[in-house]
Amino acid sequence: MTKKYTIAMLEGDGIGPEIMREAVKVLNVIQTRSGVKFDLKYAPFGGKAYFDTGLAFPDETKKVCDEADAILKGPIGLSHTESEKIPVEQRPERGALLPLRRRYNTYANFRPVYLPAELAHFSPLKPHVVEGGIDFMMIRELVGGLYFGAKERGVTPEGLRYVKETLEYDEAQIRRILVVAFDVARKRKKVLHNVHKSNVLMSSVLWNEIVEEVAADYPDVAVKHMIVDAAATALCLNPRQFDVMVMENMFGDILSDLGGGLLGSLGLMPSACIGAGKSYYEPSHGSAPDIAGKGIANPYSMIGSVAMMLEMSFGLEAESRAVWDAMRRVFGHGFTTADLRAPGDNQRVISTSEFGDHVTAALTA
Ligand code: IPM
Ligand code: MN
């Protein structure tokens, strides 16, 4: 019997729809290659959804996501001016993205910082630093910490405006993300970098206690501790020392963008947001409203998110690898899109949809 998977398709804003179209081309080839069936259910989500329906995460979209086997999500967000037209609570980040993460409790965010050796010229780092390529996995806790803590805004008795945001984690929240990270480290090079700030933050003190407890179950995995600010420097100076990194939500938000910088662009970073019951997949970058509709955005991060979904939600590992390989080959042949900064000769600039066509051709070949 043919396996059938329902995928909620949230195109999002800006370049979202155009890079999603390329992801669909890839899904179609995978259907033909593997014999599985994908049932794609499109639903509005983000800034455009707000203007069309009055809600950034409409009920109809929640239903589509609830019923799907996995969610494929494009980038969301508007230009500053457009964003200002929406009440703060309905802006796409607060009104759609964080509620999506909360709804499905997608606590484990995988952000691969991956640049094979032959693409090392995409990195702004000196050739001798990135020679051999970059390949590590950042694992970010995605539903706790400051981003989800209680917030308060008010005026002090002295008449000063103040804010209060809370950073909260309980041990179960910390343990589950660490278990994910140790499992990944065990499957890779058996070295885990634990990123923290225990010299200042109590949350990191508890975090590190749990690291020790979980580590006892993984005697084969070496744990290296690194303070978050030092980790930022180390990432720039020698990214090749890392294989798997794990950290809390805000540290991961910031350092994963640094990871994108190491690659030369966040456009080269897909991601997986894994929950206990449901997972969703999204590019790590924003919606790039400035280049939307021009056909110059690279669909790599969207197609890479498809590759991660094939592997992590559907267990189609060989198909996933084939998608990565296909993209690698397209770049390897010197093709690129105008948005990606890749100094070097022989770059043949093609459009978003041509890039997608090349990937599907490489997959079919
Ligand atoms: C990300 C984004 C989001 C985050 C924003 C859009 C809320 O920057 O996925 O990294 O901060 O988590
Ligand atoms: Mn971010």
Tab-separated table of C-alpha atoms and ligand atoms in Angstrom:
chain	number	residue	atom	x	y	z
A	1	MET	CA	0.000	0.000	0.000
A	2	THR	CA	1.243	3.474	-0.846
A	3	LYS	CA	2.292	5.520	2.121
A	4	LYS	CA	0.614	8.889	2.211
A	5	TYR	CA	1.734	11.934	4.181
A	6	THR	CA	-0.251	15.110	4.630
A	7	ILE	CA	1.880	18.238	4.761
A	8	ALA	CA	0.578	21.600	5.945
A	9	MET	CA	2.083	24.179	3.596
A	10	LEU	CA	2.486	27.616	5.174
A	11	GLU	CA	4.030	29.791	2.492
A	12	GLY	CA	4.466	32.818	4.714
A	13	ASP	CA	5.550	36.272	3.627
A	14	GLY	CA	8.055	37.953	1.341
A	15	ILE	CA	10.096	35.412	-0.579
A	16	GLY	CA	8.132	32.583	1.107
A	17	PRO	CA	5.796	31.688	-1.775
A	18	GLU	CA	8.529	31.723	-4.424
A	19	ILE	CA	10.958	29.495	-2.509
A	20	MET	CA	8.071	27.223	-1.466
A	21	ARG	CA	7.246	26.641	-5.137
A	22	GLU	CA	10.730	25.205	-5.608
A	23	ALA	CA	10.303	22.975	-2.568
A	24	VAL	CA	7.124	21.602	-4.143
A	25	LYS	CA	9.010	20.684	-7.320
A	26	VAL	CA	11.328	18.616	-5.166
A	27	LEU	CA	8.455	16.967	-3.291
A	28	ASN	CA	6.940	15.988	-6.636
A	29	VAL	CA	10.145	14.300	-7.751
A	30	ILE	CA	10.405	12.470	-4.437
A	31	GLN	CA	6.853	11.156	-4.921
A	32	THR	CA	7.807	9.734	-8.277
A	33	ARG	CA	11.130	8.341	-7.068
A	34	SER	CA	9.979	6.777	-3.833
A	35	GLY	CA	6.351	5.919	-4.424
A	36	VAL	CA	5.132	7.766	-1.326
A	37	LYS	CA	2.251	10.250	-1.770
A	38	PHE	CA	2.267	13.770	-0.421
A	39	ASP	CA	-1.009	15.542	0.152
A	40	LEU	CA	-0.186	19.267	0.277
A	41	LYS	CA	-2.622	21.461	2.202
A	42	TYR	CA	-1.959	25.182	1.842
A	43	ALA	CA	-2.982	27.531	4.631
A	44	PRO	CA	-2.402	31.236	5.398
A	45	PHE	CA	0.162	32.130	8.067
A	46	GLY	CA	2.037	35.288	8.967
A	47	GLY	CA	1.720	38.926	7.928
A	48	LYS	CA	-0.182	38.350	4.706
A	49	ALA	CA	-2.560	36.074	6.628
A	50	TYR	CA	-3.222	38.923	9.044
A	51	PHE	CA	-4.105	41.354	6.263
A	52	ASP	CA	-6.286	38.759	4.489
A	53	THR	CA	-8.064	37.255	7.508
A	54	GLY	CA	-7.443	39.492	10.533
A	55	LEU	CA	-5.328	36.824	12.241
A	56	ALA	CA	-1.673	35.920	11.739
A	57	PHE	CA	-2.388	32.283	12.675
A	58	PRO	CA	-6.021	31.743	11.647
A	59	ASP	CA	-8.136	28.939	13.152
A	60	GLU	CA	-8.461	27.308	9.754
A	61	THR	CA	-4.643	27.102	9.593
A	62	LYS	CA	-4.487	25.587	13.069
A	63	LYS	CA	-6.886	22.887	11.916
A	64	VAL	CA	-4.828	22.145	8.799
A	65	CYS	CA	-1.668	21.893	10.941
A	66	ASP	CA	-3.404	19.749	13.586
A	67	GLU	CA	-4.404	17.260	10.928
A	68	ALA	CA	-1.092	17.195	9.055
A	69	ASP	CA	1.732	14.707	9.493
A	70	ALA	CA	4.276	17.535	9.271
A	71	ILE	CA	4.343	21.249	8.609
A	72	LEU	CA	6.482	22.958	5.994
A	73	LYS	CA	6.722	26.635	6.704
A	74	GLY	CA	8.185	29.471	4.695
A	75	PRO	CA	9.676	32.578	6.295
A	76	ILE	CA	7.326	35.132	7.829
A	77	GLY	CA	7.651	38.823	8.606
A	78	LEU	CA	7.051	42.160	6.954
A	79	SER	CA	9.008	45.292	6.264
A	80	HIS	CA	9.211	47.667	9.206
A	81	THR	CA	6.568	49.972	7.707
A	82	GLU	CA	4.122	47.145	6.963
A	83	SER	CA	4.697	45.617	10.372
A	84	GLU	CA	3.850	48.911	12.078
A	85	LYS	CA	0.337	48.695	10.585
A	86	ILE	CA	-0.426	45.596	12.662
A	87	PRO	CA	-1.171	45.540	16.412
A	88	VAL	CA	1.930	44.306	18.258
A	89	GLU	CA	0.319	41.023	19.374
A	90	GLN	CA	-0.701	40.100	15.815
A	91	ARG	CA	2.641	40.824	14.151
A	92	PRO	CA	3.804	37.668	12.465
A	93	GLU	CA	6.541	36.736	14.953
A	94	ARG	CA	4.395	37.127	18.077
A	95	GLY	CA	1.064	36.359	16.460
A	96	ALA	CA	2.018	33.348	14.352
A	97	LEU	CA	5.488	31.898	14.806
A	98	LEU	CA	5.771	31.738	18.582
A	99	PRO	CA	2.185	30.428	18.905
A	100	LEU	CA	3.033	27.716	16.338
A	101	ARG	CA	6.027	26.654	18.413
A	102	ARG	CA	3.957	26.714	21.588
A	103	ARG	CA	1.017	24.829	20.078
A	104	TYR	CA	3.140	21.881	18.975
A	105	ASN	CA	5.728	22.193	21.716
A	106	THR	CA	8.504	22.012	19.149
A	107	TYR	CA	11.278	22.133	21.693
A	108	ALA	CA	14.191	20.858	19.625
A	109	ASN	CA	15.463	23.128	16.891
A	110	PHE	CA	18.112	21.679	14.582
A	111	ARG	CA	20.143	24.202	12.609
A	112	PRO	CA	22.804	22.597	10.449
A	113	VAL	CA	25.799	24.825	9.808
A	114	TYR	CA	26.941	22.959	6.754
A	115	LEU	CA	29.148	23.978	3.887
A	116	PRO	CA	30.872	21.191	1.990
A	117	ALA	CA	34.536	21.726	1.116
A	118	GLU	CA	33.869	22.623	-2.505
A	119	LEU	CA	31.517	25.417	-1.401
A	120	ALA	CA	33.861	26.841	1.207
A	121	HIS	CA	34.258	29.962	-0.937
A	122	PHE	CA	30.746	31.001	0.171
A	123	SER	CA	32.130	31.606	3.663
A	124	PRO	CA	33.505	35.062	4.476
A	125	LEU	CA	36.205	33.389	6.604
A	126	LYS	CA	39.733	33.059	5.270
A	127	PRO	CA	40.294	29.961	3.122
A	128	HIS	CA	42.727	28.374	5.578
A	129	VAL	CA	40.047	28.504	8.310
A	130	VAL	CA	37.274	26.859	6.308
A	131	GLU	CA	39.367	24.581	4.150
A	132	GLY	CA	37.707	21.190	4.304
A	133	GLY	CA	34.285	22.762	4.779
A	134	ILE	CA	32.112	23.429	7.798
A	135	ASP	CA	29.786	20.814	9.198
A	136	PHE	CA	28.230	21.043	12.618
A	137	MET	CA	24.754	20.933	14.104
A	138	MET	CA	23.421	23.629	16.379
A	139	ILE	CA	20.678	22.400	18.632
A	140	ARG	CA	18.591	25.153	20.158
A	141	GLU	CA	15.929	24.789	22.848
A	142	LEU	CA	12.948	26.414	21.171
A	143	VAL	CA	9.999	26.773	23.525
A	144	GLY	CA	11.412	27.973	26.835
A	145	GLY	CA	13.501	30.728	28.328
A	146	LEU	CA	13.066	34.439	27.865
A	147	TYR	CA	11.077	34.201	24.657
A	148	PHE	CA	8.249	32.353	26.378
A	149	GLY	CA	8.514	33.669	29.935
A	150	ALA	CA	6.034	35.989	31.629
A	151	LYS	CA	6.392	39.604	30.578
A	152	GLU	CA	5.321	42.714	32.320
A	153	ARG	CA	5.456	46.347	31.384
A	154	GLY	CA	4.539	49.223	33.644
A	155	VAL	CA	5.485	52.417	35.351
A	156	THR	CA	7.418	52.575	38.619
A	157	PRO	CA	6.142	54.651	41.560
A	158	GLU	CA	8.765	57.196	40.499
A	159	GLY	CA	7.125	57.409	37.096
A	160	LEU	CA	9.725	55.465	35.114
A	161	ARG	CA	8.598	53.049	32.429
A	162	TYR	CA	9.953	49.559	33.156
A	163	VAL	CA	9.826	46.054	31.734
A	164	LYS	CA	10.286	42.670	33.317
A	165	GLU	CA	10.848	39.481	31.315
A	166	THR	CA	11.366	36.122	32.928
A	167	LEU	CA	13.749	33.355	31.997
A	168	GLU	CA	12.313	30.112	33.262
A	169	TYR	CA	13.264	26.478	32.727
A	170	ASP	CA	12.380	23.419	34.720
A	171	GLU	CA	14.579	20.375	34.750
A	172	ALA	CA	12.314	18.354	32.482
A	173	GLN	CA	12.520	21.018	29.779
A	174	ILE	CA	16.291	21.057	30.051
A	175	ARG	CA	16.670	17.300	30.156
A	176	ARG	CA	14.614	16.598	27.042
A	177	ILE	CA	16.658	18.934	24.838
A	178	LEU	CA	19.917	17.605	26.248
A	179	VAL	CA	18.837	14.026	25.558
A	180	VAL	CA	18.184	15.028	21.945
A	181	ALA	CA	21.626	16.633	21.723
A	182	PHE	CA	23.446	13.688	23.288
A	183	ASP	CA	21.645	11.303	20.932
A	184	VAL	CA	22.755	13.353	17.936
A	185	ALA	CA	26.321	13.586	19.254
A	186	ARG	CA	26.377	9.817	19.734
A	187	LYS	CA	25.411	9.318	16.077
A	188	ARG	CA	28.022	11.805	14.876
A	189	LYS	CA	31.516	12.397	16.236
A	190	LYS	CA	30.668	11.828	19.911
A	191	VAL	CA	31.664	15.322	20.982
A	192	LEU	CA	29.072	17.705	22.392
A	193	HIS	CA	29.705	21.377	23.062
A	194	ASN	CA	27.494	22.630	25.868
A	195	VAL	CA	27.015	26.387	25.579
A	196	HIS	CA	26.065	28.255	28.755
A	197	LYS	CA	26.615	31.337	30.913
A	198	SER	CA	26.885	29.750	34.352
A	199	ASN	CA	29.304	32.439	35.550
A	200	VAL	CA	26.293	34.798	35.631
A	201	LEU	CA	22.986	33.038	35.096
A	202	MET	CA	21.332	30.663	37.573
A	203	SER	CA	19.469	29.122	34.672
A	204	SER	CA	22.824	27.990	33.290
A	205	VAL	CA	23.849	26.571	36.674
A	206	LEU	CA	20.783	24.315	36.664
A	207	TRP	CA	21.307	23.574	32.965
A	208	ASN	CA	24.869	22.415	33.643
A	209	GLU	CA	23.772	20.223	36.559
A	210	ILE	CA	21.405	18.425	34.205
A	211	VAL	CA	24.192	18.135	31.630
A	212	GLU	CA	26.219	16.165	34.179
A	213	GLU	CA	23.246	13.925	34.981
A	214	VAL	CA	22.424	13.184	31.359
A	215	ALA	CA	26.106	12.746	30.470
A	216	ALA	CA	26.227	9.788	32.870
A	217	ASP	CA	24.037	7.898	30.384
A	218	TYR	CA	26.389	8.737	27.508
A	219	PRO	CA	29.872	7.713	28.629
A	220	ASP	CA	30.878	7.481	24.958
A	221	VAL	CA	30.154	11.189	24.327
A	222	ALA	CA	32.780	13.773	25.362
A	223	VAL	CA	31.234	16.965	26.737
A	224	LYS	CA	32.999	20.290	26.276
A	225	HIS	CA	31.732	23.318	28.136
A	226	MET	CA	31.891	26.714	26.572
A	227	ILE	CA	30.619	30.051	27.850
A	228	VAL	CA	28.342	31.630	25.295
A	229	ASP	CA	30.362	34.779	24.612
A	230	ALA	CA	33.538	32.755	24.215
A	231	ALA	CA	31.626	30.431	21.913
A	232	ALA	CA	30.864	33.382	19.631
A	233	THR	CA	34.571	34.072	19.270
A	234	ALA	CA	35.459	30.412	18.854
A	235	LEU	CA	32.877	30.040	16.094
A	236	CYS	CA	34.551	32.807	14.113
A	237	LEU	CA	38.125	31.701	14.738
A	238	ASN	CA	37.766	27.971	14.351
A	239	PRO	CA	34.306	26.679	13.430
A	240	ARG	CA	35.789	23.325	12.446
A	241	GLN	CA	36.301	22.398	16.084
A	242	PHE	CA	32.532	21.933	16.521
A	243	ASP	CA	30.350	18.967	15.693
A	244	VAL	CA	27.236	19.260	17.852
A	245	MET	CA	26.380	22.275	20.002
A	246	VAL	CA	23.452	22.592	22.399
A	247	MET	CA	22.073	25.695	24.077
A	248	GLU	CA	19.010	27.454	25.431
A	249	ASN	CA	16.616	29.444	23.305
A	250	MET	CA	18.087	32.946	23.117
A	251	PHE	CA	21.710	31.813	22.939
A	252	GLY	CA	20.669	29.569	20.061
A	253	ASP	CA	18.812	32.348	18.294
A	254	ILE	CA	21.885	34.543	18.293
A	255	LEU	CA	24.586	31.948	17.675
A	256	SER	CA	22.668	30.253	14.882
A	257	ASP	CA	22.574	33.532	12.990
A	258	LEU	CA	26.302	33.705	13.557
A	259	GLY	CA	26.401	30.222	12.049
A	260	GLY	CA	24.601	31.592	9.005
A	261	GLY	CA	27.241	34.289	8.805
A	262	LEU	CA	29.958	31.627	8.756
A	263	LEU	CA	28.255	30.055	5.756
A	264	GLY	CA	28.087	33.380	3.976
A	265	SER	CA	24.309	33.628	4.214
A	266	LEU	CA	21.384	32.554	6.355
A	267	GLY	CA	19.972	31.507	2.993
A	268	LEU	CA	22.129	28.418	3.403
A	269	MET	CA	20.495	27.337	6.653
A	270	PRO	CA	17.358	25.207	6.740
A	271	SER	CA	16.006	24.005	10.056
A	272	ALA	CA	13.869	21.430	11.778
A	273	CYS	CA	11.692	22.176	14.792
A	274	ILE	CA	10.906	18.889	16.428
A	275	GLY	CA	8.106	18.343	18.898
A	276	ALA	CA	6.995	15.263	20.791
A	277	GLY	CA	3.933	14.886	18.573
A	278	LYS	CA	4.395	17.129	15.573
A	279	SER	CA	7.299	18.816	13.872
A	280	TYR	CA	7.670	21.655	11.471
A	281	TYR	CA	10.415	22.681	9.079
A	282	GLU	CA	11.470	26.165	8.088
A	283	PRO	CA	14.353	28.199	6.720
A	284	SER	CA	16.308	29.916	9.524
A	285	HIS	CA	16.161	33.228	7.706
A	286	GLY	CA	13.509	35.916	7.425
A	287	SER	CA	11.159	36.761	4.587
A	288	ALA	CA	13.521	39.239	2.862
A	289	PRO	CA	10.754	41.625	1.706
A	290	ASP	CA	13.354	43.736	-0.112
A	291	ILE	CA	14.009	41.012	-2.690
A	292	ALA	CA	10.567	39.356	-2.728
A	293	GLY	CA	9.036	38.670	-6.126
A	294	LYS	CA	12.256	39.297	-8.024
A	295	GLY	CA	13.133	35.653	-8.525
A	296	ILE	CA	16.600	36.086	-7.054
A	297	ALA	CA	16.190	34.349	-3.680
A	298	ASN	CA	17.957	31.039	-3.315
A	299	PRO	CA	15.548	28.222	-2.359
A	300	TYR	CA	18.310	26.150	-0.701
A	301	SER	CA	17.087	26.658	2.864
A	302	MET	CA	13.509	25.788	1.890
A	303	ILE	CA	14.544	22.704	-0.073
A	304	GLY	CA	16.964	21.787	2.727
A	305	SER	CA	14.014	21.988	5.115
A	306	VAL	CA	12.228	19.483	2.870
A	307	ALA	CA	15.289	17.227	3.099
A	308	MET	CA	15.173	17.449	6.889
A	309	MET	CA	11.438	16.679	6.884
A	310	LEU	CA	11.926	13.621	4.666
A	311	GLU	CA	14.459	12.261	7.109
A	312	MET	CA	13.120	13.320	10.468
A	313	SER	CA	9.331	13.086	10.005
A	314	PHE	CA	8.971	10.440	7.309
A	315	GLY	CA	12.068	8.291	7.812
A	316	LEU	CA	13.019	8.673	4.136
A	317	GLU	CA	16.748	8.895	4.790
A	318	ALA	CA	18.007	7.935	1.356
A	319	GLU	CA	15.652	10.436	-0.287
A	320	SER	CA	16.799	13.114	2.104
A	321	ARG	CA	20.443	12.465	1.276
A	322	ALA	CA	19.614	12.555	-2.418
A	323	VAL	CA	18.109	16.037	-2.025
A	324	TRP	CA	21.184	17.347	-0.190
A	325	ASP	CA	23.433	15.790	-2.835
A	326	ALA	CA	21.411	17.307	-5.641
A	327	MET	CA	21.741	20.808	-4.202
A	328	ARG	CA	25.412	20.283	-3.613
A	329	ARG	CA	25.859	19.286	-7.222
A	330	VAL	CA	23.982	22.328	-8.507
A	331	PHE	CA	26.272	24.619	-6.533
A	332	GLY	CA	29.209	22.425	-7.480
A	333	HIS	CA	28.486	23.102	-11.149
A	334	GLY	CA	28.920	26.788	-10.391
A	335	PHE	CA	25.261	27.783	-10.355
A	336	THR	CA	24.080	30.290	-7.829
A	337	THR	CA	21.391	32.933	-7.358
A	338	ALA	CA	21.939	36.679	-7.190
A	339	ASP	CA	21.210	36.933	-3.447
A	340	LEU	CA	24.081	34.681	-2.371
A	341	ARG	CA	27.361	36.368	-1.913
A	342	ALA	CA	29.929	33.986	-3.287
A	343	PRO	CA	33.094	35.667	-4.367
A	344	GLY	CA	34.963	33.607	-6.913
A	345	ASP	CA	35.065	32.866	-10.586
A	346	ASN	CA	32.746	30.836	-12.741
A	347	GLN	CA	29.570	31.657	-10.847
A	348	ARG	CA	26.622	31.287	-13.152
A	349	VAL	CA	23.761	33.333	-11.755
A	350	ILE	CA	20.353	31.733	-12.296
A	351	SER	CA	16.870	32.548	-10.991
A	352	THR	CA	15.026	31.052	-8.029
A	353	SER	CA	12.958	28.805	-10.261
A	354	GLU	CA	15.914	27.810	-12.447
A	355	PHE	CA	17.739	26.783	-9.286
A	356	GLY	CA	14.760	24.603	-8.357
A	357	ASP	CA	14.733	23.130	-11.862
A	358	HIS	CA	18.420	22.288	-11.632
A	359	VAL	CA	17.890	20.572	-8.302
A	360	THR	CA	15.026	18.479	-9.639
A	361	ALA	CA	17.046	17.645	-12.744
A	362	ALA	CA	19.965	16.543	-10.565
A	363	LEU	CA	17.556	14.431	-8.521
A	364	THR	CA	16.097	12.757	-11.571
A	365	ALA	CA	19.456	12.162	-13.264
B	1	IPM	C1	14.353	32.471	14.420
B	1	IPM	C2	13.716	33.832	14.374
B	1	IPM	C3	12.608	33.891	15.412
B	1	IPM	C4	13.217	33.623	16.768
B	1	IPM	C5	11.818	35.192	15.429
B	1	IPM	C6	11.273	35.530	14.070
B	1	IPM	C7	10.723	35.178	16.465
B	1	IPM	O1	14.656	34.820	14.558
B	1	IPM	O2	13.660	31.475	14.134
B	1	IPM	O3	15.534	32.372	14.735
B	1	IPM	O4	13.716	34.551	17.407
B	1	IPM	O5	13.207	32.487	17.200
B	2	MN	MN	16.648	34.076	14.789
